[in-house]
CSV table of C-alpha atoms in Angstrom, one decimal:
chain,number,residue,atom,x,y,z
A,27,UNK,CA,158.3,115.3,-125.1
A,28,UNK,CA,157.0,117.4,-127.3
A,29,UNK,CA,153.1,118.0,-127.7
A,30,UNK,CA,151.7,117.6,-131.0
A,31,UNK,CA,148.5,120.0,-130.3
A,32,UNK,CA,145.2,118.5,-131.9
A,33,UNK,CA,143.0,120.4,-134.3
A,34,UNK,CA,141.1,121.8,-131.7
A,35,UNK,CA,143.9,123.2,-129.5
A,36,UNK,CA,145.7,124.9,-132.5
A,37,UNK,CA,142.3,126.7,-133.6
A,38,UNK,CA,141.6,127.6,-129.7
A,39,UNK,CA,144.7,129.4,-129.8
A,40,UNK,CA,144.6,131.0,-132.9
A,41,UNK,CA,141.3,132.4,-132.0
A,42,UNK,CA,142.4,133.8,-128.9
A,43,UNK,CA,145.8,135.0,-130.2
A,44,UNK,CA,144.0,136.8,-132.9
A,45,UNK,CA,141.6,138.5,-130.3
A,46,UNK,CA,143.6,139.6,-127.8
A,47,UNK,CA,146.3,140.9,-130.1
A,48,UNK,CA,143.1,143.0,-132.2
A,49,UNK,CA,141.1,143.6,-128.7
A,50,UNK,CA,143.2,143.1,-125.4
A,51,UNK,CA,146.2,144.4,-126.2
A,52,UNK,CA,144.3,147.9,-127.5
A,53,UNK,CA,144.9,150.3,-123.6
A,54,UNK,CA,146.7,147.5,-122.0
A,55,UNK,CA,149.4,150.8,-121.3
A,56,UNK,CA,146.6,153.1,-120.6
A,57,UNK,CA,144.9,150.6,-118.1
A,58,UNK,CA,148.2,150.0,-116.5
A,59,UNK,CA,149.0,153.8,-116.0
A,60,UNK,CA,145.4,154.5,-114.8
A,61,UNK,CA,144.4,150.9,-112.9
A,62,UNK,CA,141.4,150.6,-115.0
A,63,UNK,CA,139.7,147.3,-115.0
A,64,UNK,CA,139.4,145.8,-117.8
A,65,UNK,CA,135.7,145.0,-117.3
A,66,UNK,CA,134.3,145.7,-121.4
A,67,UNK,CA,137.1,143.1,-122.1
A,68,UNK,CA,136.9,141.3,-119.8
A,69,UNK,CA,132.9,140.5,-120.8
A,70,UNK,CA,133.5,140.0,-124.6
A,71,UNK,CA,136.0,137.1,-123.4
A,72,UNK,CA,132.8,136.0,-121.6
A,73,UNK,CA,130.7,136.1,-125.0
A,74,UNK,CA,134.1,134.3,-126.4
A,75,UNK,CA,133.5,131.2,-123.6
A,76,UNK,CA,137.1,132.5,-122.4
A,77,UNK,CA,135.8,132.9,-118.5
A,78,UNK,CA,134.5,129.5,-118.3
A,79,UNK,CA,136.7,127.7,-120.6
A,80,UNK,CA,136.9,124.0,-118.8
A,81,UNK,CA,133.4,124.2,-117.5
A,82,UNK,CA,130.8,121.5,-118.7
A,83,UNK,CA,128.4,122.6,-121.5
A,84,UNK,CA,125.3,122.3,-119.6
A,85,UNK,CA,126.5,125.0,-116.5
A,86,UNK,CA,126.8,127.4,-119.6
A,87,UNK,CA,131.1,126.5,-120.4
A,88,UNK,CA,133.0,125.4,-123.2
A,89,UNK,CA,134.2,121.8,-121.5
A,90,UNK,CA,137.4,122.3,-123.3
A,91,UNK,CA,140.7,120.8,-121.8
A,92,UNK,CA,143.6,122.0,-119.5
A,93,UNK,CA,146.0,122.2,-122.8
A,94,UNK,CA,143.9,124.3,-124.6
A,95,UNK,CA,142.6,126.8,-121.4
A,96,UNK,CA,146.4,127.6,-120.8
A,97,UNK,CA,147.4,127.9,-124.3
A,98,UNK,CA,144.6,130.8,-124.2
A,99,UNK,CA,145.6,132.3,-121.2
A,100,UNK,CA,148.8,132.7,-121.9
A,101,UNK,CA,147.6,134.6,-125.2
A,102,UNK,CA,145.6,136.7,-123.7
A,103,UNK,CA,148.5,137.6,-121.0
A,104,UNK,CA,150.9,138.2,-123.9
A,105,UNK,CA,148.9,140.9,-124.2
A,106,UNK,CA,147.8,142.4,-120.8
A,107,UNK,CA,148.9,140.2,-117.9
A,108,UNK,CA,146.7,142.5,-115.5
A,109,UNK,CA,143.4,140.9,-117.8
A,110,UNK,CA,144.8,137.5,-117.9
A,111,UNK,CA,145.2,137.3,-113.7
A,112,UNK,CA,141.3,138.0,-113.3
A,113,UNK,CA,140.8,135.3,-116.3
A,114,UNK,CA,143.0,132.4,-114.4
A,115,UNK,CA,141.6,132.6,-110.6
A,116,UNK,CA,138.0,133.1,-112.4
A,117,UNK,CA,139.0,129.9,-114.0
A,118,UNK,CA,141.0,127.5,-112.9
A,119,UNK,CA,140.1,128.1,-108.8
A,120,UNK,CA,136.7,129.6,-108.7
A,121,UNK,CA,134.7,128.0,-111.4
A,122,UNK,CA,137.0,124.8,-110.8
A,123,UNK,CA,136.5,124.6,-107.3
A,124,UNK,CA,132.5,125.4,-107.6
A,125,UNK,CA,132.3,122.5,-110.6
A,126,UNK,CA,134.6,120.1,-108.2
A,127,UNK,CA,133.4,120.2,-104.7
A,128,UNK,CA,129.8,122.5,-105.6
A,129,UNK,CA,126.1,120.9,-105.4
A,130,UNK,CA,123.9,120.9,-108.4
A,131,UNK,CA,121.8,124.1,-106.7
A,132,UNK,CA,124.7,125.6,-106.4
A,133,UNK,CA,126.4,125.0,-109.8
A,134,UNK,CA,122.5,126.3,-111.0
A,135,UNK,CA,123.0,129.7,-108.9
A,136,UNK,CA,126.5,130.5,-109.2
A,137,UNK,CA,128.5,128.5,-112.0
A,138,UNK,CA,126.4,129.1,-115.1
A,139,UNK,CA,126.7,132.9,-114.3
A,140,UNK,CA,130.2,132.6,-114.2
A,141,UNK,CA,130.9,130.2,-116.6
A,142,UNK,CA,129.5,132.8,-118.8
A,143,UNK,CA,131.5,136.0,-118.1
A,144,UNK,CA,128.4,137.8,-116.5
A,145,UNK,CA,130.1,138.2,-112.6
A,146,UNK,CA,133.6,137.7,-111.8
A,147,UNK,CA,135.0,135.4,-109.4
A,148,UNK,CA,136.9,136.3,-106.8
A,149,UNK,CA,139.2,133.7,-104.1
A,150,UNK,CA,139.6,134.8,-100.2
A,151,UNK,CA,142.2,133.0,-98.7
A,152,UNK,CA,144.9,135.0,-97.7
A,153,UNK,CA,144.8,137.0,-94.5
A,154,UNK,CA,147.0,140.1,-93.2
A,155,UNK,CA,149.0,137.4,-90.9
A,156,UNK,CA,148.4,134.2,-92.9
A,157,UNK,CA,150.1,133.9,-96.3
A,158,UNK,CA,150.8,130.6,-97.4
A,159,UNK,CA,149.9,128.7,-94.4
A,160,UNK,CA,145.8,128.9,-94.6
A,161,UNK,CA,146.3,127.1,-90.9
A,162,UNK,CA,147.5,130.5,-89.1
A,163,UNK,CA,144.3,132.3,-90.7
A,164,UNK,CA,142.3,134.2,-87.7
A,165,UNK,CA,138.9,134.4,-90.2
A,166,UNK,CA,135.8,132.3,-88.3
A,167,UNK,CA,132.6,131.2,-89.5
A,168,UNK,CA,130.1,130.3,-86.5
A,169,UNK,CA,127.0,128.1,-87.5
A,170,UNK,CA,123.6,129.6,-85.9
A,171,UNK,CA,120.6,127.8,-86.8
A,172,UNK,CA,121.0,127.6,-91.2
A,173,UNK,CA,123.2,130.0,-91.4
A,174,UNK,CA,127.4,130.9,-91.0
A,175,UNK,CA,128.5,133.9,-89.3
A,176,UNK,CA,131.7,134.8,-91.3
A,177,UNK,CA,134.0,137.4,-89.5
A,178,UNK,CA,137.7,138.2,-90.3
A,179,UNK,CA,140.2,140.5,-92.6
A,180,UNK,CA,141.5,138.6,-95.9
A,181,UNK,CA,144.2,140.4,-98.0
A,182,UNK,CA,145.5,141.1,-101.3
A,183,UNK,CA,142.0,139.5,-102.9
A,184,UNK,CA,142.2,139.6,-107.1
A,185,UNK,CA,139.3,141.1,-108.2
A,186,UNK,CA,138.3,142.0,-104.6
A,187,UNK,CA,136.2,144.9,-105.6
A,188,UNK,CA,135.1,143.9,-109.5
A,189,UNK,CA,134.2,140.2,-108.3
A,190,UNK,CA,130.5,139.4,-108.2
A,191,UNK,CA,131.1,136.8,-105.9
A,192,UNK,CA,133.8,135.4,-103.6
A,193,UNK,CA,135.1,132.3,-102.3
A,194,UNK,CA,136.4,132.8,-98.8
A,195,UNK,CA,137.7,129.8,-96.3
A,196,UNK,CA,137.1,130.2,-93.0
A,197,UNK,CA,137.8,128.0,-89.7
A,198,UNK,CA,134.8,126.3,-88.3
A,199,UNK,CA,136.7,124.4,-85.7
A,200,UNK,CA,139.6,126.0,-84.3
A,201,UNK,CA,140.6,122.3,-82.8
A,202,UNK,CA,141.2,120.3,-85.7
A,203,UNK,CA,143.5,122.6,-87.2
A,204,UNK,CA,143.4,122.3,-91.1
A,205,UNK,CA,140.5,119.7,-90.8
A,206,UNK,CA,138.9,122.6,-89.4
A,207,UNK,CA,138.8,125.2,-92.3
A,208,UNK,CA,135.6,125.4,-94.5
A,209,UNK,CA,134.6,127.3,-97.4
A,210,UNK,CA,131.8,129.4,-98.9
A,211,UNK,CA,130.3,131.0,-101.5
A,212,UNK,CA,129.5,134.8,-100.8
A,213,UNK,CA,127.7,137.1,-103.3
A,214,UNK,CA,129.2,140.5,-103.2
A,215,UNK,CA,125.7,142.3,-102.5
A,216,UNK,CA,126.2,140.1,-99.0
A,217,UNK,CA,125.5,142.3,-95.9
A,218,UNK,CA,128.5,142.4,-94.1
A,219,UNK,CA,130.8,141.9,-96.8
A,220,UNK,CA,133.0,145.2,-97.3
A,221,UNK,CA,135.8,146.1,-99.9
A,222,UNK,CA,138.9,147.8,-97.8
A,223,UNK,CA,141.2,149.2,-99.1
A,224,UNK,CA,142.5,148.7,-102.6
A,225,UNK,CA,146.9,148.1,-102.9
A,226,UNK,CA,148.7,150.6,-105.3
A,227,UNK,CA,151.0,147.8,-107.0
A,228,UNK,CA,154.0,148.1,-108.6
A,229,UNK,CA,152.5,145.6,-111.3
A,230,UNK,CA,149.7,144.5,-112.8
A,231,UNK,CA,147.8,147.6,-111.7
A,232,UNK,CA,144.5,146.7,-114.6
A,233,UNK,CA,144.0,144.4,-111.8
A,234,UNK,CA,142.4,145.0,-108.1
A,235,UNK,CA,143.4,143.9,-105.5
A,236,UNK,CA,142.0,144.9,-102.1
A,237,UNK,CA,141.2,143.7,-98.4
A,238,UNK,CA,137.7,142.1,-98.2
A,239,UNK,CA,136.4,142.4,-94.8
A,240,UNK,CA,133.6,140.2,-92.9
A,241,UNK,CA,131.7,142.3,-90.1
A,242,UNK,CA,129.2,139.3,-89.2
A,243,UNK,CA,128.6,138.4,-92.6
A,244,UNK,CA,125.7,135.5,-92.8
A,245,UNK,CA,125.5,133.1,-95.3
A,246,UNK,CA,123.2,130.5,-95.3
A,247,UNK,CA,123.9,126.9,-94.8
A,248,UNK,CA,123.6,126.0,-99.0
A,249,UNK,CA,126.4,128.2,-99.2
A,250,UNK,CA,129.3,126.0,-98.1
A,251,UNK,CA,131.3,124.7,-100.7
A,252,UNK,CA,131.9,121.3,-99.9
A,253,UNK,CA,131.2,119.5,-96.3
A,254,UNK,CA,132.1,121.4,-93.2
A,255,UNK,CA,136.1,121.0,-92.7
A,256,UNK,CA,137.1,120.6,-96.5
A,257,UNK,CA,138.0,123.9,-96.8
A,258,UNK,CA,142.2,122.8,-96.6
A,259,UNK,CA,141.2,120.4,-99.2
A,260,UNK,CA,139.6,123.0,-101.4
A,261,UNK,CA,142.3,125.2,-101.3
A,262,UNK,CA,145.3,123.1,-101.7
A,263,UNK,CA,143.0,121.5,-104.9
A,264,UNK,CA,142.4,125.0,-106.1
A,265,UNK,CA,146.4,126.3,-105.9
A,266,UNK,CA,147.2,123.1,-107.9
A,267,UNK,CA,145.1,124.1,-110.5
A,268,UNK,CA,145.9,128.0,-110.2
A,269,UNK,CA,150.1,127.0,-110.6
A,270,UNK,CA,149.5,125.6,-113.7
A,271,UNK,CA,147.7,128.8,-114.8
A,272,UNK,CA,150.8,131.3,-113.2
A,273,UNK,CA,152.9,129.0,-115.8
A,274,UNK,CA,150.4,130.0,-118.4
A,275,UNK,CA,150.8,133.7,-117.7
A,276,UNK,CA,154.4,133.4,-117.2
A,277,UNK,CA,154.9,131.7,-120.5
A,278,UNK,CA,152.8,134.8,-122.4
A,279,UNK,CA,154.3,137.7,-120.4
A,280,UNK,CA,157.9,136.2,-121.2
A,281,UNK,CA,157.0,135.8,-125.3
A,282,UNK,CA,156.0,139.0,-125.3
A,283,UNK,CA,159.2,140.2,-124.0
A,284,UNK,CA,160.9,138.2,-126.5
A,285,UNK,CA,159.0,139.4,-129.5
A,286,UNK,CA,160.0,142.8,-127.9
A,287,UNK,CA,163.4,142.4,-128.2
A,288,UNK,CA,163.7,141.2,-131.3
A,289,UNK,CA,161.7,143.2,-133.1
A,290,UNK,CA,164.5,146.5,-131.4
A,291,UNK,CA,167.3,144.6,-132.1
A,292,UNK,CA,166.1,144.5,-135.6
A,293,UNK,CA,165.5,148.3,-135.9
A,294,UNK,CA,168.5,149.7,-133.4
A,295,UNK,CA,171.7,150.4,-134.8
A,296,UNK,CA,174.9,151.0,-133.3
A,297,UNK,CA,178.6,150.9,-134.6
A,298,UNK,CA,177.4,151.1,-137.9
A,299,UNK,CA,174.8,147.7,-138.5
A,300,UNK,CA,171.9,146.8,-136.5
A,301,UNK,CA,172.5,144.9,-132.7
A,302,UNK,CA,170.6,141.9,-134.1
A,303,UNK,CA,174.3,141.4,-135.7
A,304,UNK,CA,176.1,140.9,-132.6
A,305,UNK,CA,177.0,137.6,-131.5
A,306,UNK,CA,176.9,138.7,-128.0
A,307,UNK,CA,173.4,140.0,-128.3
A,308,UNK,CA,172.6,136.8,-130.4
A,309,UNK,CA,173.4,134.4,-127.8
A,310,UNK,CA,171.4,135.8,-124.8
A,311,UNK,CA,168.3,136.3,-127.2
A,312,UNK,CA,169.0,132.1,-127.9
A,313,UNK,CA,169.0,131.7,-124.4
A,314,UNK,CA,165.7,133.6,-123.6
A,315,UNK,CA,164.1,131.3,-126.4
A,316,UNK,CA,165.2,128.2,-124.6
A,317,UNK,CA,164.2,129.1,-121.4
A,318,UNK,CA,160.6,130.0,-122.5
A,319,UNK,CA,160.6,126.7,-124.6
A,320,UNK,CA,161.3,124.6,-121.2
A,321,UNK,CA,158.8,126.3,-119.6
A,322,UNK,CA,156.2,126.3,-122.0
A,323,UNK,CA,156.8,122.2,-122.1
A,324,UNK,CA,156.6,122.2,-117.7
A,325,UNK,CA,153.4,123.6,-118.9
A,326,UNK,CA,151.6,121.5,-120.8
A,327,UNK,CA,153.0,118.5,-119.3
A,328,UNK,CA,151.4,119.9,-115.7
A,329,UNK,CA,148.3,120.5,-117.9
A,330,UNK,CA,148.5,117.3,-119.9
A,331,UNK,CA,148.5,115.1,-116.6
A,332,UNK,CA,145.3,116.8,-114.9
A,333,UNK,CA,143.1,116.4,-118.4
A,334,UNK,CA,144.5,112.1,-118.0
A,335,UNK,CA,143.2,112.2,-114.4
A,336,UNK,CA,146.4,111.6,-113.2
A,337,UNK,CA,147.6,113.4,-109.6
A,338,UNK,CA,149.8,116.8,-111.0
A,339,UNK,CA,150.6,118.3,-108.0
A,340,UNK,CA,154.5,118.2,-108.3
A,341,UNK,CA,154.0,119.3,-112.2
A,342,UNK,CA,152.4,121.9,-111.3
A,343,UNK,CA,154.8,123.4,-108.4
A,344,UNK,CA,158.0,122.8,-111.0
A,345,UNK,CA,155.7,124.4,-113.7
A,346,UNK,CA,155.0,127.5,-111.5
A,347,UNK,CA,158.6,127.7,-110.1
A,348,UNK,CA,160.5,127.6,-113.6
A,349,UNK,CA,158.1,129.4,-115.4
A,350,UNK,CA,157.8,132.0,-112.8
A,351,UNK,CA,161.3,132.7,-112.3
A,352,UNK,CA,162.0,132.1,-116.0
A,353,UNK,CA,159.8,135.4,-116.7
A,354,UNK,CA,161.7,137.3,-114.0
A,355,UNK,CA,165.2,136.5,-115.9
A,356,UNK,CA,163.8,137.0,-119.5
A,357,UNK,CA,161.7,140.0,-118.9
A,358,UNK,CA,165.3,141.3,-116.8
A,359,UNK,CA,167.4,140.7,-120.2
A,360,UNK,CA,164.5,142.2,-122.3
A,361,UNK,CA,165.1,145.8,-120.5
A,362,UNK,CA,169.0,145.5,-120.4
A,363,UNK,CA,168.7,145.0,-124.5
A,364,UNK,CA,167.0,147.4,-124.4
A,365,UNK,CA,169.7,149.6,-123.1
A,366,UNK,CA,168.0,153.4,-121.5
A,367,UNK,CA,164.8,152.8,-123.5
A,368,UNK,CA,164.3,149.7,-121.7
A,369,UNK,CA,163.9,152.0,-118.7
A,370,UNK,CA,161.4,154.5,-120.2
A,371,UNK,CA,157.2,153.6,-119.8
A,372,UNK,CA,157.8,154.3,-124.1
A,373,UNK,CA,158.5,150.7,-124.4
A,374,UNK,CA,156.7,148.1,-123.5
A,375,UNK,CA,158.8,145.4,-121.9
A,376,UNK,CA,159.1,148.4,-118.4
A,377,UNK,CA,155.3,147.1,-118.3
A,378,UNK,CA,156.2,143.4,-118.4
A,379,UNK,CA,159.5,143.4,-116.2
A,380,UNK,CA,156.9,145.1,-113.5
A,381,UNK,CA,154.0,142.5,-114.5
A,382,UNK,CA,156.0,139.8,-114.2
A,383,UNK,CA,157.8,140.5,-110.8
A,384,UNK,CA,154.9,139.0,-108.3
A,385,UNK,CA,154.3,135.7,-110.5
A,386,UNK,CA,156.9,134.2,-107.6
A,387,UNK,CA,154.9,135.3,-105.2
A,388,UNK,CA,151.4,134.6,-105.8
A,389,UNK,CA,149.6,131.3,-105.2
A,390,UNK,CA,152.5,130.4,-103.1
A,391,UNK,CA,156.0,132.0,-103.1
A,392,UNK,CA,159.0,130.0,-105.1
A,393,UNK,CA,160.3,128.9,-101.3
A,394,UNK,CA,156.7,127.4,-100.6
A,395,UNK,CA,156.8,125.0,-104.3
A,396,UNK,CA,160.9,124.1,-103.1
A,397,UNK,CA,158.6,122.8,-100.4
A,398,UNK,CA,156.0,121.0,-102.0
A,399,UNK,CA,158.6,119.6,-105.0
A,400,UNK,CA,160.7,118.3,-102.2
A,401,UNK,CA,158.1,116.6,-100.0
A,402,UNK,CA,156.9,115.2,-103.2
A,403,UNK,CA,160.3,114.0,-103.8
A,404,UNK,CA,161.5,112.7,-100.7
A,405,UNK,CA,157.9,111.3,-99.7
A,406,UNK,CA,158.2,112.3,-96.1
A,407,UNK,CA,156.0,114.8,-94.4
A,408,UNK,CA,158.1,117.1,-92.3
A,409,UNK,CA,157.4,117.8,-88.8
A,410,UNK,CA,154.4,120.0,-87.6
């Protein structure tokens, strides 16, 4: 079906498409070429109520819905992916998870700062040897008296050394396996808690992304996020959420690629007429447009189904796994258009094509949503 966006969805979006055309898209080439964060930007989207767009009014958000948060994002990453990364884990896992599973102190100390734009949220779950299976993860937290002693290595952390806070899982109880991980809530300033070393990416480069260590890092019992041994939960609650926003991102990145091209095939001649004319050119642009149409529609239908309540988990893995490859293939096309230019850091869709190529690997990899679609699917659990 198609989605007849309300009032409010359509002047959400033109708000934010108007912005981050004027504002975000201004040194999205310059922050890619020197990995600046986009930190000035990143705090007027926080005057905007962009960095805690479905968070209830009184924790200081916008209580807007899914449909209108992702049509955002996906503006803002039509401009600069690297700026809309930091705004969909700030969103849709740390402020979600920290409104979901957080107390009322805590949603007092921690949410209403965020919700606002004033820190940055950052998500700890991947470790050097433990990708997408949080079970395998080698980080402890040992309870002494009211506090957690947090030790262990996580890797490739968003926002790892701009975050004001992170949310790191952790395994209490090495016996129950995945009933055994828990999660907290560490401020930055946290003794013990050390930035490694920060990845030189091949994309998105506006955006950090570092190793966050834990040398007996204590936090105190009013940290945990949830009860002990809901960590799992936590996580696999968060990545639902998060999928929905790589669909978001991959929808922008992949308009933007498509504006691209047609704006060059409109101004690049060859054998005497501009290459808009030829049919063979013509078709592959008509199939770019599709493709971004079907996943724009997994989209809000993923997003659609969490504001009714209803369970979205298999949405949200087809959502991530079209619309993530989708932006692969489109942004691919864009550069061959584009012929040698396409090539050249002079045009913009070289950015994009790079942006766009870990959106099948983040928040789990393409293989791990086959996974989850088909167990949804079939209904059975597979061994181990």
């Amino acid at each position: 079906m198609t989605y007849r966006l309300t009032d409010e969805q359509l002047m959400i979006q033109t708000m934010v498409r108007e912005f981050s055309r004027k504002v975000v898209a201004e040194g999205a080439a310059e922050r890619d070429q020197n990995k600046t964060f986009p930190g000035d930007i990143l705090k007027k989207m926080g005057e905007l109520g962009l960095m805690g767009m479905t968070i209830p009014p009184e924790y200081n958000g916008e209580g807007a819905d899914t449909i209108s948060y992702v049509l955002a994002l996906s503006e803002i990453a039509y401009s600069c992916a690297s700026t809309a990364v930091v705004m969909s884990v700030h969103n849709s896992i740390v402020c979600e998870s920290i409104n979901r599973f957080g107390t009322e102190d805590q949603k007092k100390r921690f949410l209403k700062s965020l919700a606002q734009g004033k820190i940055i949220g950052a998500f700890a779950l991947t470790e050097p040897h433990a990708g997408s299976d949080p079970v395998s993860q080698a980080t402890t937290a040992v309870k002494q008296g009211d506090q957690y002693v947090i030790s262990g290595t996580k890797r490739f952390i968003s926002t790892g050394k701009n975050c004001g806070l992170v949310i790191v899982t952790a395994k209490t109880d090495e016996s129950l396996k995945h009933r055994g991980i828990s999660a907290f809530i560490v401020p930055k300033s946290t003794p013990g808690l050390i930035v490694g070393r920060t990845e030189d990416k091949m994309g998105l480069r506006g955006s950090d992304t570092t190793d966050l260590i834990f040398e007996d890092c204590r936090v105190p019992v009013e940290n945990r996020l949830g009860e002990e041994g809901e960590g799992f939960k936590i996580v696999m609650k968060a990545l639902d959420s998060g999928r929905i926003g790589i669909a978001a991102q991959s929808v922008g990145v992949a308009q933007a690629a498509l504006d691209a091209t047609i704006k060059y095939m409109k101004e690049r001649e060859q054998f005497g007429q501009k290459i808009s004319k030829f049919q063979g050119l013509r078709w592959i642009v008509a199939d770019m447009a599709v493709e971004i149409e079907a996943a724009r529609q997994l989209m809000l239908s993923a997003a659609a189904m969490k504001d009714r309540g209803e369970r979205f988990t298999l949405q949200a893995s087809m959502a991530k796994l079209f619309a993530s490859e989708m932006v692969n293939r489109i942004t691919a096309k864009a550069i061959q258009m584009h012929g040698g230019y396409g090539f050249t850091k002079d045009y913009l869709v070289e950015r994009l094509y790079r942006d766009a190529r870990v959106f099948t690997i983040y928040e789990g990899t393409s293989e791990i949503q086959r996974i989850v679609i088909s167990d949804n699917i079939l209904k059975d659990k597979r061994s181990g």
